[in-house]
PDB file of C-alpha atoms and ligand atoms in Angstrom:
ATOM      1  CA  MET A  17      45.524 104.777  98.380  1.00  0.00           C
ATOM      2  CA  THR A  18      46.311 101.155  97.471  1.00  0.00           C
ATOM      3  CA  GLU A  19      44.423  98.272  99.096  1.00  0.00           C
ATOM      4  CA  GLN A  20      45.909  97.210 102.485  1.00  0.00           C
ATOM      5  CA  SER A  21      45.620  93.708 103.903  1.00  0.00           C
ATOM      6  CA  SER A  22      43.186  93.675 106.815  1.00  0.00           C
ATOM      7  CA  TYR A  23      44.357  92.881 110.332  1.00  0.00           C
ATOM      8  CA  THR A  24      42.257  92.744 113.468  1.00  0.00           C
ATOM      9  CA  PRO A  25      44.431  92.996 116.590  1.00  0.00           C
ATOM     10  CA  PRO A  26      43.737  90.165 119.082  1.00  0.00           C
ATOM     11  CA  LYS A  27      42.588  91.050 122.626  1.00  0.00           C
ATOM     12  CA  VAL A  28      46.067  90.446 124.016  1.00  0.00           C
ATOM     13  CA  TRP A  29      49.216  90.829 121.920  1.00  0.00           C
ATOM     14  CA  THR A  30      51.488  87.774 121.717  1.00  0.00           C
ATOM     15  CA  TRP A  31      54.956  87.448 120.248  1.00  0.00           C
ATOM     16  CA  ASP A  32      54.986  86.067 116.685  1.00  0.00           C
ATOM     17  CA  LYS A  33      58.602  85.035 116.146  1.00  0.00           C
ATOM     18  CA  GLU A  34      57.901  84.524 112.436  1.00  0.00           C
ATOM     19  CA  SER A  35      56.735  88.101 111.872  1.00  0.00           C
ATOM     20  CA  GLY A  36      59.572  88.700 109.384  1.00  0.00           C
ATOM     21  CA  GLY A  37      61.432  91.873 108.472  1.00  0.00           C
ATOM     22  CA  ARG A  38      65.134  92.577 108.450  1.00  0.00           C
ATOM     23  CA  PHE A  39      65.575  92.571 112.247  1.00  0.00           C
ATOM     24  CA  ALA A  40      63.124  89.811 113.191  1.00  0.00           C
ATOM     25  CA  ASN A  41      65.959  87.678 114.600  1.00  0.00           C
ATOM     26  CA  ILE A  42      67.001  90.289 117.190  1.00  0.00           C
ATOM     27  CA  ASN A  43      63.686  91.943 118.073  1.00  0.00           C
ATOM     28  CA  ARG A  44      62.232  90.760 121.393  1.00  0.00           C
ATOM     29  CA  PRO A  45      59.464  92.081 123.673  1.00  0.00           C
ATOM     30  CA  ILE A  46      61.588  91.580 126.804  1.00  0.00           C
ATOM     31  CA  ALA A  47      64.692  93.271 128.189  1.00  0.00           C
ATOM     32  CA  GLY A  48      67.682  91.729 129.950  1.00  0.00           C
ATOM     33  CA  PRO A  49      70.572  89.493 128.890  1.00  0.00           C
ATOM     34  CA  THR A  50      70.173  86.334 126.810  1.00  0.00           C
ATOM     35  CA  HIS A  51      73.651  84.974 127.551  1.00  0.00           C
ATOM     36  CA  ASP A  52      76.699  85.452 129.767  1.00  0.00           C
ATOM     37  CA  LYS A  53      79.502  87.386 128.145  1.00  0.00           C
ATOM     38  CA  GLU A  54      82.042  89.671 129.773  1.00  0.00           C
ATOM     39  CA  LEU A  55      83.108  92.777 127.905  1.00  0.00           C
ATOM     40  CA  PRO A  56      86.757  93.104 126.884  1.00  0.00           C
ATOM     41  CA  ARG A  57      88.721  95.850 128.686  1.00  0.00           C
ATOM     42  CA  GLY A  58      91.483  97.923 127.051  1.00  0.00           C
ATOM     43  CA  LYS A  59      94.120 100.211 128.556  1.00  0.00           C
ATOM     44  CA  HIS A  60      92.445 103.621 128.111  1.00  0.00           C
ATOM     45  CA  PRO A  61      90.089 105.377 130.564  1.00  0.00           C
ATOM     46  CA  LEU A  62      87.276 105.430 127.989  1.00  0.00           C
ATOM     47  CA  GLN A  63      85.861 102.073 126.903  1.00  0.00           C
ATOM     48  CA  LEU A  64      83.388 102.325 124.033  1.00  0.00           C
ATOM     49  CA  HIS A  65      81.187  99.413 122.922  1.00  0.00           C
ATOM     50  CA  SER A  66      79.502 100.332 119.683  1.00  0.00           C
ATOM     51  CA  LEU A  67      78.988  99.921 115.942  1.00  0.00           C
ATOM     52  CA  ALA A  68      79.358 102.417 113.069  1.00  0.00           C
ATOM     53  CA  THR A  69      75.634 103.089 112.647  1.00  0.00           C
ATOM     54  CA  PRO A  70      74.444 106.728 112.852  1.00  0.00           C
ATOM     55  CA  ASN A  71      73.964 106.495 116.639  1.00  0.00           C
ATOM     56  CA  GLY A  72      77.406 104.951 117.069  1.00  0.00           C
ATOM     57  CA  VAL A  73      79.185 107.360 114.716  1.00  0.00           C
ATOM     58  CA  LYS A  74      78.033 110.403 116.717  1.00  0.00           C
ATOM     59  CA  VAL A  75      80.241 109.304 119.595  1.00  0.00           C
ATOM     60  CA  THR A  76      83.321 108.237 117.621  1.00  0.00           C
ATOM     61  CA  VAL A  77      83.200 111.527 115.687  1.00  0.00           C
ATOM     62  CA  LEU A  78      83.171 113.466 118.978  1.00  0.00           C
ATOM     63  CA  LEU A  79      86.043 111.381 120.386  1.00  0.00           C
ATOM     64  CA  GLU A  80      88.117 111.972 117.240  1.00  0.00           C
ATOM     65  CA  GLU A  81      87.261 115.707 117.309  1.00  0.00           C
ATOM     66  CA  LEU A  82      88.375 115.885 120.962  1.00  0.00           C
ATOM     67  CA  LEU A  83      91.659 114.151 120.151  1.00  0.00           C
ATOM     68  CA  ALA A  84      92.159 116.466 117.154  1.00  0.00           C
ATOM     69  CA  ILE A  85      92.101 119.540 119.427  1.00  0.00           C
ATOM     70  CA  GLY A  86      94.529 117.934 121.875  1.00  0.00           C
ATOM     71  CA  LYS A  87      92.147 116.705 124.599  1.00  0.00           C
ATOM     72  CA  PRO A  88      93.202 113.485 126.401  1.00  0.00           C
ATOM     73  CA  ALA A  89      90.231 111.514 125.072  1.00  0.00           C
ATOM     74  CA  GLU A  90      92.103 108.319 124.167  1.00  0.00           C
ATOM     75  CA  TYR A  91      89.702 105.407 123.958  1.00  0.00           C
ATOM     76  CA  ASP A  92      89.344 101.717 123.217  1.00  0.00           C
ATOM     77  CA  ALA A  93      86.449 100.936 120.878  1.00  0.00           C
ATOM     78  CA  TYR A  94      85.038  97.413 120.609  1.00  0.00           C
ATOM     79  CA  THR A  95      82.446  96.189 118.130  1.00  0.00           C
ATOM     80  CA  ILE A  96      79.007  95.118 119.260  1.00  0.00           C
ATOM     81  CA  ASN A  97      77.552  93.148 116.360  1.00  0.00           C
ATOM     82  CA  ILE A  98      73.846  93.867 116.790  1.00  0.00           C
ATOM     83  CA  GLY A  99      72.891  91.424 114.016  1.00  0.00           C
ATOM     84  CA  ASP A 100      74.522  88.626 116.032  1.00  0.00           C
ATOM     85  CA  GLY A 101      72.827  89.662 119.307  1.00  0.00           C
ATOM     86  CA  ASP A 102      75.977  90.940 121.100  1.00  0.00           C
ATOM     87  CA  GLN A 103      73.835  93.683 122.675  1.00  0.00           C
ATOM     88  CA  PHE A 104      72.125  90.995 124.787  1.00  0.00           C
ATOM     89  CA  GLY A 105      75.357  89.735 126.394  1.00  0.00           C
ATOM     90  CA  SER A 106      75.410  90.161 130.198  1.00  0.00           C
ATOM     91  CA  GLY A 107      78.440  92.501 130.222  1.00  0.00           C
ATOM     92  CA  PHE A 108      76.883  94.852 127.685  1.00  0.00           C
ATOM     93  CA  VAL A 109      73.506  94.857 129.462  1.00  0.00           C
ATOM     94  CA  GLU A 110      75.324  95.932 132.650  1.00  0.00           C
ATOM     95  CA  ILE A 111      76.436  99.130 130.939  1.00  0.00           C
ATOM     96  CA  ASN A 112      73.262  99.576 128.893  1.00  0.00           C
ATOM     97  CA  PRO A 113      70.082  97.978 130.273  1.00  0.00           C
ATOM     98  CA  ASN A 114      68.394  99.062 127.024  1.00  0.00           C
ATOM     99  CA  SER A 115      70.622  96.715 124.932  1.00  0.00           C
ATOM    100  CA  LYS A 116      71.427  99.213 122.195  1.00  0.00           C
ATOM    101  CA  ILE A 117      74.679 100.701 120.952  1.00  0.00           C
ATOM    102  CA  PRO A 118      76.460 102.956 121.778  1.00  0.00           C
ATOM    103  CA  ALA A 119      77.472 102.471 125.418  1.00  0.00           C
ATOM    104  CA  LEU A 120      80.476 103.925 127.220  1.00  0.00           C
ATOM    105  CA  LEU A 121      82.327 102.981 130.388  1.00  0.00           C
ATOM    106  CA  ASP A 122      84.629 105.601 131.920  1.00  0.00           C
ATOM    107  CA  VAL A 123      87.031 103.673 134.143  1.00  0.00           C
ATOM    108  CA  SER A 124      88.891 106.811 135.246  1.00  0.00           C
ATOM    109  CA  THR A 125      86.194 107.494 137.868  1.00  0.00           C
ATOM    110  CA  SER A 126      85.714 105.491 141.041  1.00  0.00           C
ATOM    111  CA  PRO A 127      83.470 103.597 140.688  1.00  0.00           C
ATOM    112  CA  PRO A 128      83.529 103.473 136.857  1.00  0.00           C
ATOM    113  CA  THR A 129      80.812 105.553 135.181  1.00  0.00           C
ATOM    114  CA  ARG A 130      78.528 103.886 132.664  1.00  0.00           C
ATOM    115  CA  VAL A 131      76.757 106.061 130.091  1.00  0.00           C
ATOM    116  CA  PHE A 132      74.150 104.900 127.587  1.00  0.00           C
ATOM    117  CA  GLU A 133      72.023 106.798 125.026  1.00  0.00           C
ATOM    118  CA  SER A 134      74.126 108.567 122.398  1.00  0.00           C
ATOM    119  CA  GLY A 135      72.905 112.042 123.434  1.00  0.00           C
ATOM    120  CA  ALA A 136      73.895 111.419 127.059  1.00  0.00           C
ATOM    121  CA  ILE A 137      77.323 110.168 125.945  1.00  0.00           C
ATOM    122  CA  LEU A 138      77.883 113.299 123.818  1.00  0.00           C
ATOM    123  CA  LEU A 139      76.977 115.538 126.754  1.00  0.00           C
ATOM    124  CA  TYR A 140      79.077 113.537 129.219  1.00  0.00           C
ATOM    125  CA  LEU A 141      82.180 113.760 127.019  1.00  0.00           C
ATOM    126  CA  ALA A 142      81.650 117.406 126.025  1.00  0.00           C
ATOM    127  CA  GLU A 143      81.341 118.354 129.717  1.00  0.00           C
ATOM    128  CA  LYS A 144      84.229 116.146 130.817  1.00  0.00           C
ATOM    129  CA  PHE A 145      86.591 117.712 128.269  1.00  0.00           C
ATOM    130  CA  ASP A 146      84.957 121.142 128.197  1.00  0.00           C
ATOM    131  CA  ALA A 147      84.693 121.292 124.417  1.00  0.00           C
ATOM    132  CA  PHE A 148      82.102 121.392 121.610  1.00  0.00           C
ATOM    133  CA  LEU A 149      79.501 122.675 124.092  1.00  0.00           C
ATOM    134  CA  PRO A 150      78.941 126.444 124.336  1.00  0.00           C
ATOM    135  CA  SER A 151      79.546 128.010 127.758  1.00  0.00           C
ATOM    136  CA  ASP A 152      77.213 130.978 127.268  1.00  0.00           C
ATOM    137  CA  PRO A 153      73.844 129.916 128.839  1.00  0.00           C
ATOM    138  CA  SER A 154      71.629 130.843 125.907  1.00  0.00           C
ATOM    139  CA  GLN A 155      73.990 129.312 123.335  1.00  0.00           C
ATOM    140  CA  ARG A 156      74.189 126.219 125.533  1.00  0.00           C
ATOM    141  CA  ALA A 157      70.381 126.051 125.607  1.00  0.00           C
ATOM    142  CA  GLU A 158      70.292 126.306 121.804  1.00  0.00           C
ATOM    143  CA  CYS A 159      72.793 123.430 121.623  1.00  0.00           C
ATOM    144  CA  PHE A 160      70.666 121.302 123.999  1.00  0.00           C
ATOM    145  CA  SER A 161      67.575 122.103 121.924  1.00  0.00           C
ATOM    146  CA  TRP A 162      69.083 120.854 118.656  1.00  0.00           C
ATOM    147  CA  LEU A 163      70.674 117.866 120.376  1.00  0.00           C
ATOM    148  CA  PHE A 164      67.400 116.757 121.987  1.00  0.00           C
ATOM    149  CA  TRP A 165      65.493 117.605 118.802  1.00  0.00           C
ATOM    150  CA  GLN A 166      67.674 115.041 117.049  1.00  0.00           C
ATOM    151  CA  MET A 167      67.222 112.443 119.798  1.00  0.00           C
ATOM    152  CA  GLY A 168      63.433 112.813 119.552  1.00  0.00           C
ATOM    153  CA  SER A 169      63.263 113.030 115.762  1.00  0.00           C
ATOM    154  CA  ALA A 170      65.586 110.257 114.591  1.00  0.00           C
ATOM    155  CA  PRO A 171      63.304 107.379 115.659  1.00  0.00           C
ATOM    156  CA  TYR A 172      60.770 108.666 113.086  1.00  0.00           C
ATOM    157  CA  LEU A 173      63.522 108.651 110.489  1.00  0.00           C
ATOM    158  CA  GLY A 174      65.137 105.302 111.366  1.00  0.00           C
ATOM    159  CA  GLY A 175      62.492 103.290 113.183  1.00  0.00           C
ATOM    160  CA  GLY A 176      59.623 104.765 111.163  1.00  0.00           C
ATOM    161  CA  PHE A 177      60.627 105.772 107.636  1.00  0.00           C
ATOM    162  CA  GLY A 178      63.741 103.603 107.300  1.00  0.00           C
ATOM    163  CA  HIS A 179      61.994 100.571 108.708  1.00  0.00           C
ATOM    164  CA  PHE A 180      58.936 100.708 106.452  1.00  0.00           C
ATOM    165  CA  TYR A 181      60.691 102.003 103.313  1.00  0.00           C
ATOM    166  CA  ALA A 182      63.779  99.780 103.414  1.00  0.00           C
ATOM    167  CA  TYR A 183      63.421  96.899 105.894  1.00  0.00           C
ATOM    168  CA  ALA A 184      59.783  95.775 106.299  1.00  0.00           C
ATOM    169  CA  PRO A 185      58.900  92.516 104.506  1.00  0.00           C
ATOM    170  CA  GLU A 186      56.450  94.386 102.217  1.00  0.00           C
ATOM    171  CA  LYS A 187      55.928  97.975 101.054  1.00  0.00           C
ATOM    172  CA  TRP A 188      52.828  99.360 102.772  1.00  0.00           C
ATOM    173  CA  GLU A 189      51.615 102.742 101.557  1.00  0.00           C
ATOM    174  CA  TYR A 190      50.116 104.015 104.821  1.00  0.00           C
ATOM    175  CA  PRO A 191      53.248 103.901 107.049  1.00  0.00           C
ATOM    176  CA  ILE A 192      55.556 104.935 104.185  1.00  0.00           C
ATOM    177  CA  ASN A 193      53.373 107.998 103.536  1.00  0.00           C
ATOM    178  CA  ARG A 194      53.142 108.889 107.191  1.00  0.00           C
ATOM    179  CA  TYR A 195      56.864 108.692 107.851  1.00  0.00           C
ATOM    180  CA  ALA A 196      57.982 110.196 104.510  1.00  0.00           C
ATOM    181  CA  MET A 197      55.842 113.228 105.344  1.00  0.00           C
ATOM    182  CA  GLU A 198      57.415 113.498 108.803  1.00  0.00           C
ATOM    183  CA  VAL A 199      60.997 113.068 107.551  1.00  0.00           C
ATOM    184  CA  LYS A 200      60.473 115.721 104.878  1.00  0.00           C
ATOM    185  CA  ARG A 201      59.082 118.038 107.560  1.00  0.00           C
ATOM    186  CA  GLN A 202      62.182 117.387 109.691  1.00  0.00           C
ATOM    187  CA  LEU A 203      64.489 118.126 106.738  1.00  0.00           C
ATOM    188  CA  ASP A 204      62.593 121.380 106.232  1.00  0.00           C
ATOM    189  CA  VAL A 205      63.033 122.289 109.929  1.00  0.00           C
ATOM    190  CA  LEU A 206      66.795 121.840 109.542  1.00  0.00           C
ATOM    191  CA  ASP A 207      66.887 123.580 106.166  1.00  0.00           C
ATOM    192  CA  ARG A 208      65.121 126.696 107.424  1.00  0.00           C
ATOM    193  CA  ASN A 209      67.378 126.899 110.479  1.00  0.00           C
ATOM    194  CA  LEU A 210      70.487 126.506 108.335  1.00  0.00           C
ATOM    195  CA  SER A 211      69.356 129.180 105.839  1.00  0.00           C
ATOM    196  CA  SER A 212      70.780 131.884 108.114  1.00  0.00           C
ATOM    197  CA  ARG A 213      73.370 129.907 110.093  1.00  0.00           C
ATOM    198  CA  GLN A 214      76.556 128.101 109.158  1.00  0.00           C
ATOM    199  CA  TYR A 215      75.996 125.469 111.861  1.00  0.00           C
ATOM    200  CA  LEU A 216      72.854 124.540 113.787  1.00  0.00           C
ATOM    201  CA  CYS A 217      73.474 127.023 116.623  1.00  0.00           C
ATOM    202  CA  GLY A 218      75.255 129.766 114.679  1.00  0.00           C
ATOM    203  CA  ASP A 219      78.864 129.993 113.606  1.00  0.00           C
ATOM    204  CA  GLU A 220      80.293 127.384 115.990  1.00  0.00           C
ATOM    205  CA  TYR A 221      80.294 123.673 115.337  1.00  0.00           C
ATOM    206  CA  ASN A 222      79.210 121.682 118.417  1.00  0.00           C
ATOM    207  CA  ILE A 223      77.800 118.332 119.578  1.00  0.00           C
ATOM    208  CA  SER A 224      74.343 119.153 118.188  1.00  0.00           C
ATOM    209  CA  ASP A 225      75.869 119.283 114.675  1.00  0.00           C
ATOM    210  CA  MET A 226      77.613 115.945 115.262  1.00  0.00           C
ATOM    211  CA  ALA A 227      74.386 114.286 116.406  1.00  0.00           C
ATOM    212  CA  ASN A 228      72.294 115.643 113.539  1.00  0.00           C
ATOM    213  CA  PHE A 229      74.975 115.088 110.893  1.00  0.00           C
ATOM    214  CA  ALA A 230      75.158 111.388 111.794  1.00  0.00           C
ATOM    215  CA  TRP A 231      71.512 110.939 110.747  1.00  0.00           C
ATOM    216  CA  TYR A 232      70.517 113.714 108.360  1.00  0.00           C
ATOM    217  CA  GLY A 233      73.979 113.968 106.773  1.00  0.00           C
ATOM    218  CA  ALA A 234      73.816 110.224 106.082  1.00  0.00           C
ATOM    219  CA  LEU A 235      70.324 110.614 104.637  1.00  0.00           C
ATOM    220  CA  VAL A 236      71.215 113.369 102.188  1.00  0.00           C
ATOM    221  CA  LEU A 237      74.817 112.422 101.352  1.00  0.00           C
ATOM    222  CA  SER A 238      75.174 108.683 101.616  1.00  0.00           C
ATOM    223  CA  ASN A 239      71.768 107.302 100.735  1.00  0.00           C
ATOM    224  CA  ILE A 240      71.232 105.229 103.915  1.00  0.00           C
ATOM    225  CA  TYR A 241      67.798 103.968 102.916  1.00  0.00           C
ATOM    226  CA  GLU A 242      68.268 104.428  99.142  1.00  0.00           C
ATOM    227  CA  ALA A 243      65.654 107.134  99.427  1.00  0.00           C
ATOM    228  CA  GLN A 244      67.524 110.203  98.142  1.00  0.00           C
ATOM    229  CA  GLU A 245      65.346 110.477  95.058  1.00  0.00           C
ATOM    230  CA  PHE A 246      62.111 109.438  96.795  1.00  0.00           C
ATOM    231  CA  LEU A 247      62.547 112.167  99.431  1.00  0.00           C
ATOM    232  CA  ASP A 248      63.974 114.664  96.919  1.00  0.00           C
ATOM    233  CA  VAL A 249      66.806 115.362  99.349  1.00  0.00           C
ATOM    234  CA  THR A 250      68.703 117.727  97.003  1.00  0.00           C
ATOM    235  CA  SER A 251      65.925 120.289  97.405  1.00  0.00           C
ATOM    236  CA  TYR A 252      67.110 120.888 100.990  1.00  0.00           C
ATOM    237  CA  THR A 253      70.037 122.960  99.791  1.00  0.00           C
ATOM    238  CA  ASN A 254      71.066 124.358 103.178  1.00  0.00           C
ATOM    239  CA  VAL A 255      71.139 120.865 104.741  1.00  0.00           C
ATOM    240  CA  PHE A 256      73.264 119.751 101.794  1.00  0.00           C
ATOM    241  CA  ARG A 257      75.728 122.629 102.195  1.00  0.00           C
ATOM    242  CA  TRP A 258      76.016 122.055 105.996  1.00  0.00           C
ATOM    243  CA  ALA A 259      76.420 118.268 105.673  1.00  0.00           C
ATOM    244  CA  SER A 260      78.943 118.547 102.827  1.00  0.00           C
ATOM    245  CA  GLU A 261      81.080 120.885 104.914  1.00  0.00           C
ATOM    246  CA  ILE A 262      81.007 118.643 108.005  1.00  0.00           C
ATOM    247  CA  ARG A 263      81.788 115.544 105.916  1.00  0.00           C
ATOM    248  CA  GLU A 264      85.177 117.065 104.988  1.00  0.00           C
ATOM    249  CA  ARG A 265      86.390 117.388 108.590  1.00  0.00           C
ATOM    250  CA  PRO A 266      89.291 114.947 109.150  1.00  0.00           C
ATOM    251  CA  ALA A 267      87.911 113.880 112.558  1.00  0.00           C
ATOM    252  CA  VAL A 268      84.542 113.102 110.986  1.00  0.00           C
ATOM    253  CA  LYS A 269      86.198 110.926 108.354  1.00  0.00           C
ATOM    254  CA  ARG A 270      88.106 109.081 111.077  1.00  0.00           C
ATOM    255  CA  GLY A 271      85.142 108.723 113.419  1.00  0.00           C
ATOM    256  CA  GLN A 272      82.979 107.254 110.658  1.00  0.00           C
ATOM    257  CA  ARG A 273      85.388 104.329 110.242  1.00  0.00           C
ATOM    258  CA  VAL A 274      85.604 103.256 113.893  1.00  0.00           C
ATOM    259  CA  ASN A 275      83.607 100.056 114.614  1.00  0.00           C
ATOM    260  CA  LYS A 276      82.795  99.718 110.922  1.00  0.00           C
ATOM    261  CA  VAL A 277      82.494  96.064 109.951  1.00  0.00           C
ATOM    262  CA  TRP A 278      81.050  96.471 106.440  1.00  0.00           C
ATOM    263  CA  GLY A 279      82.003  98.267 103.213  1.00  0.00           C
ATOM    264  CA  PRO A 280      85.414  98.335 101.493  1.00  0.00           C
ATOM    265  CA  GLU A 281      88.110  96.534 103.498  1.00  0.00           C
ATOM    266  CA  GLU A 282      90.299  99.671 103.775  1.00  0.00           C
ATOM    267  CA  GLU A 283      87.471 101.591 105.518  1.00  0.00           C
ATOM    268  CA  ARG A 284      86.833  98.989 108.202  1.00  0.00           C
ATOM    269  CA  VAL A 285      88.217  99.471 111.712  1.00  0.00           C
ATOM    270  CA  PRO A 286      86.311  96.942 113.864  1.00  0.00           C
ATOM    271  CA  GLU A 287      88.354  97.834 116.965  1.00  0.00           C
ATOM    272  CA  ARG A 288      90.239 101.008 117.766  1.00  0.00           C
ATOM    273  CA  HIS A 289      92.900 101.171 120.473  1.00  0.00           C
ATOM    274  CA  SER A 290      95.209 103.924 119.214  1.00  0.00           C
ATOM    275  CA  ALA A 291      95.328 106.618 116.551  1.00  0.00           C
ATOM    276  CA  SER A 292      97.470 104.381 114.360  1.00  0.00           C
ATOM    277  CA  ASP A 293      94.561 101.951 113.922  1.00  0.00           C
ATOM    278  CA  LEU A 294      93.042 104.622 111.654  1.00  0.00           C
ATOM    279  CA  ASP A 295      96.186 105.758 109.864  1.00  0.00           C
TER     280      ASP A 295
HETATM  281  N1  GSH B   3      68.244 106.240 121.582  1.00  0.00           N
HETATM  282  C1  GSH B   3      69.353 105.339 121.423  1.00  0.00           C
HETATM  283  C2  GSH B   3      69.115 104.491 120.216  1.00  0.00           C
HETATM  284  C3  GSH B   3      70.230 103.499 119.995  1.00  0.00           C
HETATM  285  C4  GSH B   3      69.876 102.499 118.896  1.00  0.00           C
HETATM  286  O1  GSH B   3      68.742 102.436 118.417  1.00  0.00           O
HETATM  287  N2  GSH B   3      70.865 101.688 118.524  1.00  0.00           N
HETATM  288  C5  GSH B   3      70.634 100.653 117.543  1.00  0.00           C
HETATM  289  C6  GSH B   3      71.661 100.744 116.417  1.00  0.00           C
HETATM  290  S1  GSH B   3      71.638 102.327 115.646  1.00  0.00           S
HETATM  291  C7  GSH B   3      70.783  99.293 118.192  1.00  0.00           C
HETATM  292  O2  GSH B   3      71.669  99.081 118.996  1.00  0.00           O
HETATM  293  N3  GSH B   3      69.915  98.339 117.845  1.00  0.00           N
HETATM  294  C8  GSH B   3      69.984  97.006 118.360  1.00  0.00           C
HETATM  295  C9  GSH B   3      68.640  96.478 118.816  1.00  0.00           C
HETATM  296  O3  GSH B   3      67.646  97.208 118.685  1.00  0.00           O
HETATM  297  O4  GSH B   3      68.601  95.342 119.291  1.00  0.00           O
HETATM  298  C10 GSH B   3      70.649 106.163 121.292  1.00  0.00           C
HETATM  299  O5  GSH B   3      70.590 107.239 120.690  1.00  0.00           O
HETATM  300  O6  GSH B   3      71.695 105.720 121.800  1.00  0.00           O
END
């Protein structure tokens, strides 16, 4: 192992605002709003405040899938620019006290229902519209298992591997090794499951596929951390086959563009208020 710089933790941790790294300007050790800002309100029952990151895309893909099968899931989607600190505005904190995208407000209920955490939003919408969630109890349990597996695993991929491999101010061998090992183990978990199944729970595509595709599909197909070669992602052939198939779904292509504020101009759809915004 290469030499690491030595660090002795002080008795009591204090906030070093100069600690560096890609997200140093938005990371804080305290919760709550930093400024007053009301959220905009559109005309549809579902008000989404999000960004086209993997956690955000899970929800817009589900909304577009619901619309594609004729469910009345019309929604307004507004961009929360996390790099600019929009997630700390008072209106956003009211619907997500954790200050992270995505967050949903359903104004068709009285009082309006707020939902935060992408997994909770997927479940809320799948139950509300009775779609992409198996009704058979054991199939439903399998769907919950893969959905919650993703919710528990992705922080190792994004916050662990992605952070130290792509965003930290220096490359440190110890955390990169630790998280590369874990991410490869996760890819192997998915790969083995998909060796005998078309989708994660069998032959039906559901919200657990949408949640996992947003992270592991992006890792193997679109090089999110520029780590495709480092992690040898092509060796997970079943994950590749599954992700490549899901990528071709029209609703997935649409959902991936909602709240996108980077990349080629023609792919960006910062706000979505009707289907024509994506056409
Ligand atoms: N467990 C949460 C994680 C959400 C999350 O980490 N969102 C990121 C973007 S992908 C975010 O809003 N980061 C802003 C921040 O940390 O201040 C979920 O699945 O909804």
